[in-house]
């Protein structure tokens, strides 16, 4: 194996070495072709997706246009019914004048006629025909007559031309499809659309059509129930529509790009076909198609829409072709470079790698551009409102509906100032009128913050970017509306956070101050206590040697030393350096034993209330010192209430969850026994509370306290691992809460006798 390892490599045959550059170039070319194919596929899919979005938009626009057009025709019928005012007996000249004033033939394409069908109760046929003949139509008769008495007759129709003259006197109730729509309108009191019919005006034609009916009830009669509406029926006002003319009037941007078929009912059966656009029967399968159902005047239409050849021709082929051509050219160039530089294999490989990387980056950029363009189209966070020169809304998007609580149908056509609060509408109207009179060019103003009115009456803070357009652009202004409620909420949260941060800084400063005072006080008290011990020892030695006259003075000195010793002990308690003898304590039991002592300290005119849960946790603390602290707090509460009132001693188990904020007086997360002493005294103002735990600070008169009660309690609680919190409101009382850590060991029932000592 040693000889095999040292054997020189066998060179490839001359033929293989000679074709190696060509094979390498072909391999690189194939690789670039594969990458080009991937980029071309991505660009093709992106173009396909953009075309599909355009198709979806146009189908929605077409469906909405059909519904809006028929709703407009329904409003025309309602206007005609209002003009009749409960009677179908009106002069033909009056009806013709009404039709001409409205200019329905010029403004409403697809509306074949506006007509009135008179209801004929049994026995009224002869009188009806006689009345119409007397008006100048001697040949008038109601038709057809198939053995049954006619139930209706077309008595008025405009325009009264040769085409519509065929329908004059026609009994539409005799035909089942028309009868069903007329009965539905009569019984419901609403507009009703008929099924597929061939209009009487067509004569022998076969073009499909529909009719829309609206009942006319006699004036002054009740129409609450179906029976009342049938009894009050005077006739119908209706309009016939030839579907070809109707769809020609709908038009819109979607008309030339969609192949449309409309079927009467829920199914696309051949005999239910109402309309088919000229290109809908083209050979081949369309690229996109969809079917939707429209509910119009109690009738369901199924509308099938497919992409037309003109829409499919707009598919962007330039980008995929550019990608393909670029990839092929780059592949050829890379392969050529590889082949030319094959003599230097390492340099050729590096160059091919660099060119391949560049091609990939080019593909990534093209793909990223496509994704970015699609994202911009699909994610619009601002509402868009367009206003014409008269101040009325002309365009409205979905985000605007969310901000204002109005859909497009409610918003479009209404005055733009209705989107603003009442007090800002007059200023907006005057400014917009000034712009309209001035006819300025396109001007985009800086974004401004204001408030708009939600449909519910709620005010919404927004940022507006307004662009004023010149008169030739067909609109007065475009407005982008951004809801800045989250920004305002974030600013409020930031202000609250800053406030809490300031409070935390103040609390830290107070804690550092107390800590510094405590260290100083502890050192002074410790040295002072040592001096007192020396004085006490020497005085006791002198007592043994001196006679009775001097003993009294020495006893006075010892009393002063004892008071100084107690004062030093209180200072050491504040400095958290006093000797403690902790044990496991049930605080409720300790309060029960100390009840009489606490009541005597509070006085007879003060009600002392105690409350504790049955499962109170134990705590590890010096019981004597705890009892001394509680006694001091009760005495402070008594003094704050001036001898009469109510003091509440409440015990509770408390768990501080992790993550809770920790300010001054707030314990760290964990389990605690909470001891609360609350009074209803005169309370403390904030400037007093800031110094309440400082030694020798007191608001009591001279001689009634040393100012060490709260400071000693603060030092004892902190030395025991707990926390103390002070809450007070002037005139409402003070609450002191002590938090002592929970202890899990069994409670020691036998406690030492308390050493109450003197209250400062």
Short mmCIF file of N, CA, C and O in Angstrom, two decimals, residues 485-533:
data_model
loop_
_atom_site.label_atom_id
_atom_site.label_comp_id
_atom_site.label_asym_id
_atom_site.label_seq_id
_atom_site.Cartn_x
_atom_site.Cartn_y
_atom_site.Cartn_z
N UNK A 485 -54.72 55.31 16.39
CA UNK A 485 -55.09 54.91 17.76
C UNK A 485 -53.98 54.11 18.42
O UNK A 485 -53.65 54.36 19.59
N UNK A 486 -53.36 53.10 17.73
CA UNK A 486 -52.26 52.37 18.39
C UNK A 486 -51.10 53.30 18.77
O UNK A 486 -50.49 53.12 19.82
N UNK A 487 -50.81 54.32 17.92
CA UNK A 487 -49.72 55.23 18.26
C UNK A 487 -50.06 56.03 19.52
O UNK A 487 -49.22 56.21 20.41
N UNK A 488 -51.32 56.54 19.57
CA UNK A 488 -51.73 57.29 20.77
C UNK A 488 -51.67 56.41 22.02
O UNK A 488 -51.23 56.85 23.09
N UNK A 489 -52.11 55.16 21.88
CA UNK A 489 -52.06 54.25 23.03
C UNK A 489 -50.61 53.98 23.44
O UNK A 489 -50.29 53.91 24.63
N UNK A 490 -49.71 53.83 22.44
CA UNK A 490 -48.30 53.61 22.76
C UNK A 490 -47.72 54.83 23.46
O UNK A 490 -46.92 54.70 24.41
N UNK A 491 -48.10 56.04 23.00
CA UNK A 491 -47.61 57.25 23.66
C UNK A 491 -48.12 57.32 25.10
O UNK A 491 -47.37 57.73 26.00
N UNK A 492 -49.39 56.93 25.30
CA UNK A 492 -49.92 56.94 26.67
C UNK A 492 -49.19 55.93 27.55
O UNK A 492 -48.86 56.21 28.71
N UNK A 493 -48.92 54.72 26.97
CA UNK A 493 -48.18 53.73 27.73
C UNK A 493 -46.77 54.21 28.04
O UNK A 493 -46.24 53.97 29.14
N UNK A 494 -46.14 54.91 27.08
CA UNK A 494 -44.79 55.42 27.32
C UNK A 494 -44.81 56.49 28.42
O UNK A 494 -43.91 56.53 29.28
N UNK A 495 -45.83 57.36 28.40
CA UNK A 495 -45.94 58.36 29.45
C UNK A 495 -46.13 57.71 30.82
O UNK A 495 -45.54 58.12 31.82
N UNK A 496 -46.99 56.65 30.83
CA UNK A 496 -47.20 55.93 32.09
C UNK A 496 -45.92 55.25 32.55
O UNK A 496 -45.59 55.25 33.74
N UNK A 497 -45.16 54.70 31.57
CA UNK A 497 -43.91 54.04 31.93
C UNK A 497 -42.91 55.04 32.49
O UNK A 497 -42.21 54.77 33.47
N UNK A 498 -42.85 56.24 31.86
CA UNK A 498 -41.95 57.27 32.37
C UNK A 498 -42.35 57.70 33.78
O UNK A 498 -41.49 57.95 34.64
N UNK A 499 -43.69 57.79 34.00
CA UNK A 499 -44.15 58.17 35.34
C UNK A 499 -43.74 57.13 36.38
O UNK A 499 -43.26 57.45 37.46
N UNK A 500 -43.92 55.83 36.00
CA UNK A 500 -43.54 54.77 36.94
C UNK A 500 -42.03 54.76 37.14
O UNK A 500 -41.54 54.45 38.23
N UNK A 501 -41.28 55.09 36.06
CA UNK A 501 -39.83 55.14 36.20
C UNK A 501 -39.42 56.26 37.15
O UNK A 501 -38.52 56.08 37.99
N UNK A 502 -40.08 57.42 37.03
CA UNK A 502 -39.78 58.52 37.96
C UNK A 502 -40.11 58.13 39.39
O UNK A 502 -39.35 58.44 40.32
N UNK A 503 -41.26 57.43 39.55
CA UNK A 503 -41.62 56.98 40.90
C UNK A 503 -40.59 56.01 41.44
O UNK A 503 -40.23 56.04 42.62
N UNK A 504 -40.11 55.12 40.54
CA UNK A 504 -39.10 54.15 40.98
C UNK A 504 -37.81 54.86 41.37
O UNK A 504 -37.14 54.49 42.35
N UNK A 505 -37.43 55.90 40.59
CA UNK A 505 -36.21 56.65 40.94
C UNK A 505 -36.36 57.34 42.29
O UNK A 505 -35.43 57.34 43.11
N UNK A 506 -37.54 57.95 42.51
CA UNK A 506 -37.77 58.61 43.80
C UNK A 506 -37.73 57.60 44.95
O UNK A 506 -37.16 57.86 46.00
N UNK A 507 -38.36 56.41 44.68
CA UNK A 507 -38.36 55.38 45.72
C UNK A 507 -36.94 54.89 46.00
O UNK A 507 -36.56 54.64 47.15
N UNK A 508 -36.13 54.74 44.92
CA UNK A 508 -34.74 54.31 45.11
C UNK A 508 -33.96 55.35 45.90
O UNK A 508 -33.15 55.01 46.78
N UNK A 509 -34.21 56.64 45.59
CA UNK A 509 -33.51 57.69 46.32
C UNK A 509 -33.87 57.66 47.81
O UNK A 509 -33.01 57.80 48.68
N UNK A 510 -35.18 57.46 48.08
CA UNK A 510 -35.60 57.37 49.49
C UNK A 510 -34.97 56.17 50.19
O UNK A 510 -34.52 56.25 51.33
N UNK A 511 -34.94 55.01 49.46
CA UNK A 511 -34.35 53.81 50.05
C UNK A 511 -32.87 54.01 50.32
O UNK A 511 -32.34 53.60 51.36
N UNK A 512 -32.16 54.65 49.35
CA UNK A 512 -30.74 54.89 49.56
C UNK A 512 -30.52 55.86 50.72
O UNK A 512 -29.56 55.71 51.50
N UNK A 513 -31.43 56.83 50.84
CA UNK A 513 -31.31 57.78 51.95
C UNK A 513 -31.47 57.06 53.28
O UNK A 513 -30.69 57.26 54.22
N UNK A 514 -32.55 56.20 53.36
CA UNK A 514 -32.77 55.45 54.60
C UNK A 514 -31.60 54.52 54.89
O UNK A 514 -31.21 54.32 56.04
N UNK A 515 -31.04 53.92 53.83
CA UNK A 515 -29.91 53.01 54.01
C UNK A 515 -28.71 53.76 54.58
O UNK A 515 -28.03 53.29 55.49
N UNK A 516 -28.44 54.96 54.02
CA UNK A 516 -27.31 55.74 54.50
C UNK A 516 -27.53 56.20 55.95
O UNK A 516 -26.62 56.11 56.79
N UNK A 517 -28.77 56.67 56.23
CA UNK A 517 -29.07 57.09 57.60
C UNK A 517 -28.98 55.91 58.55
O UNK A 517 -28.51 56.01 59.68
N UNK A 518 -29.43 54.74 58.07
CA UNK A 518 -29.37 53.55 58.91
C UNK A 518 -27.95 53.16 59.26
O UNK A 518 -27.66 52.79 60.40
N UNK A 519 -27.06 53.20 58.25
CA UNK A 519 -25.67 52.85 58.54
C UNK A 519 -25.05 53.82 59.54
O UNK A 519 -24.35 53.43 60.49
N UNK A 520 -25.34 55.12 59.32
CA UNK A 520 -24.80 56.11 60.24
C UNK A 520 -25.38 55.93 61.64
O UNK A 520 -24.67 55.93 62.64
N UNK A 521 -26.70 55.73 61.70
CA UNK A 521 -27.37 55.57 63.00
C UNK A 521 -26.87 54.33 63.72
O UNK A 521 -26.66 54.32 64.94
N UNK A 522 -26.70 53.23 62.97
CA UNK A 522 -26.24 51.99 63.59
C UNK A 522 -24.86 52.14 64.20
O UNK A 522 -24.60 51.67 65.31
N UNK A 523 -23.95 52.80 63.45
CA UNK A 523 -22.60 52.98 64.00
C UNK A 523 -22.61 53.85 65.24
O UNK A 523 -21.97 53.53 66.25
N UNK A 524 -23.38 54.96 65.17
CA UNK A 524 -23.44 55.85 66.33
C UNK A 524 -24.08 55.15 67.53
O UNK A 524 -23.60 55.23 68.66
N UNK A 525 -25.20 54.44 67.28
CA UNK A 525 -25.89 53.76 68.38
C UNK A 525 -25.03 52.68 69.00
O UNK A 525 -25.03 52.46 70.22
N UNK A 526 -24.26 51.94 68.14
CA UNK A 526 -23.40 50.89 68.67
C UNK A 526 -22.34 51.47 69.60
O UNK A 526 -22.14 51.00 70.74
N UNK A 527 -21.66 52.54 69.14
CA UNK A 527 -20.64 53.16 69.99
C UNK A 527 -21.26 53.81 71.22
O UNK A 527 -20.70 53.74 72.34
N UNK A 528 -22.43 54.45 71.03
CA UNK A 528 -23.12 55.07 72.17
C UNK A 528 -23.51 54.02 73.21
O UNK A 528 -23.40 54.24 74.41
N UNK A 529 -23.94 52.87 72.75
CA UNK A 529 -24.31 51.78 73.67
C UNK A 529 -23.10 51.29 74.44
O UNK A 529 -23.18 50.99 75.64
N UNK A 530 -21.94 51.19 73.79
CA UNK A 530 -20.71 50.78 74.50
C UNK A 530 -20.35 51.79 75.58
O UNK A 530 -19.95 51.42 76.71
N UNK A 531 -20.49 53.07 75.26
CA UNK A 531 -20.18 54.11 76.27
C UNK A 531 -21.14 54.01 77.44
O UNK A 531 -20.74 54.13 78.62
N UNK A 532 -22.43 53.74 77.14
CA UNK A 532 -23.41 53.61 78.23
C UNK A 532 -23.08 52.43 79.12
O UNK A 532 -23.29 52.48 80.35
N UNK A 533 -22.60 51.35 78.53
CA UNK A 533 -22.22 50.18 79.35
C UNK A 533 -21.08 50.55 80.30
O UNK A 533 -21.08 50.14 81.49
#
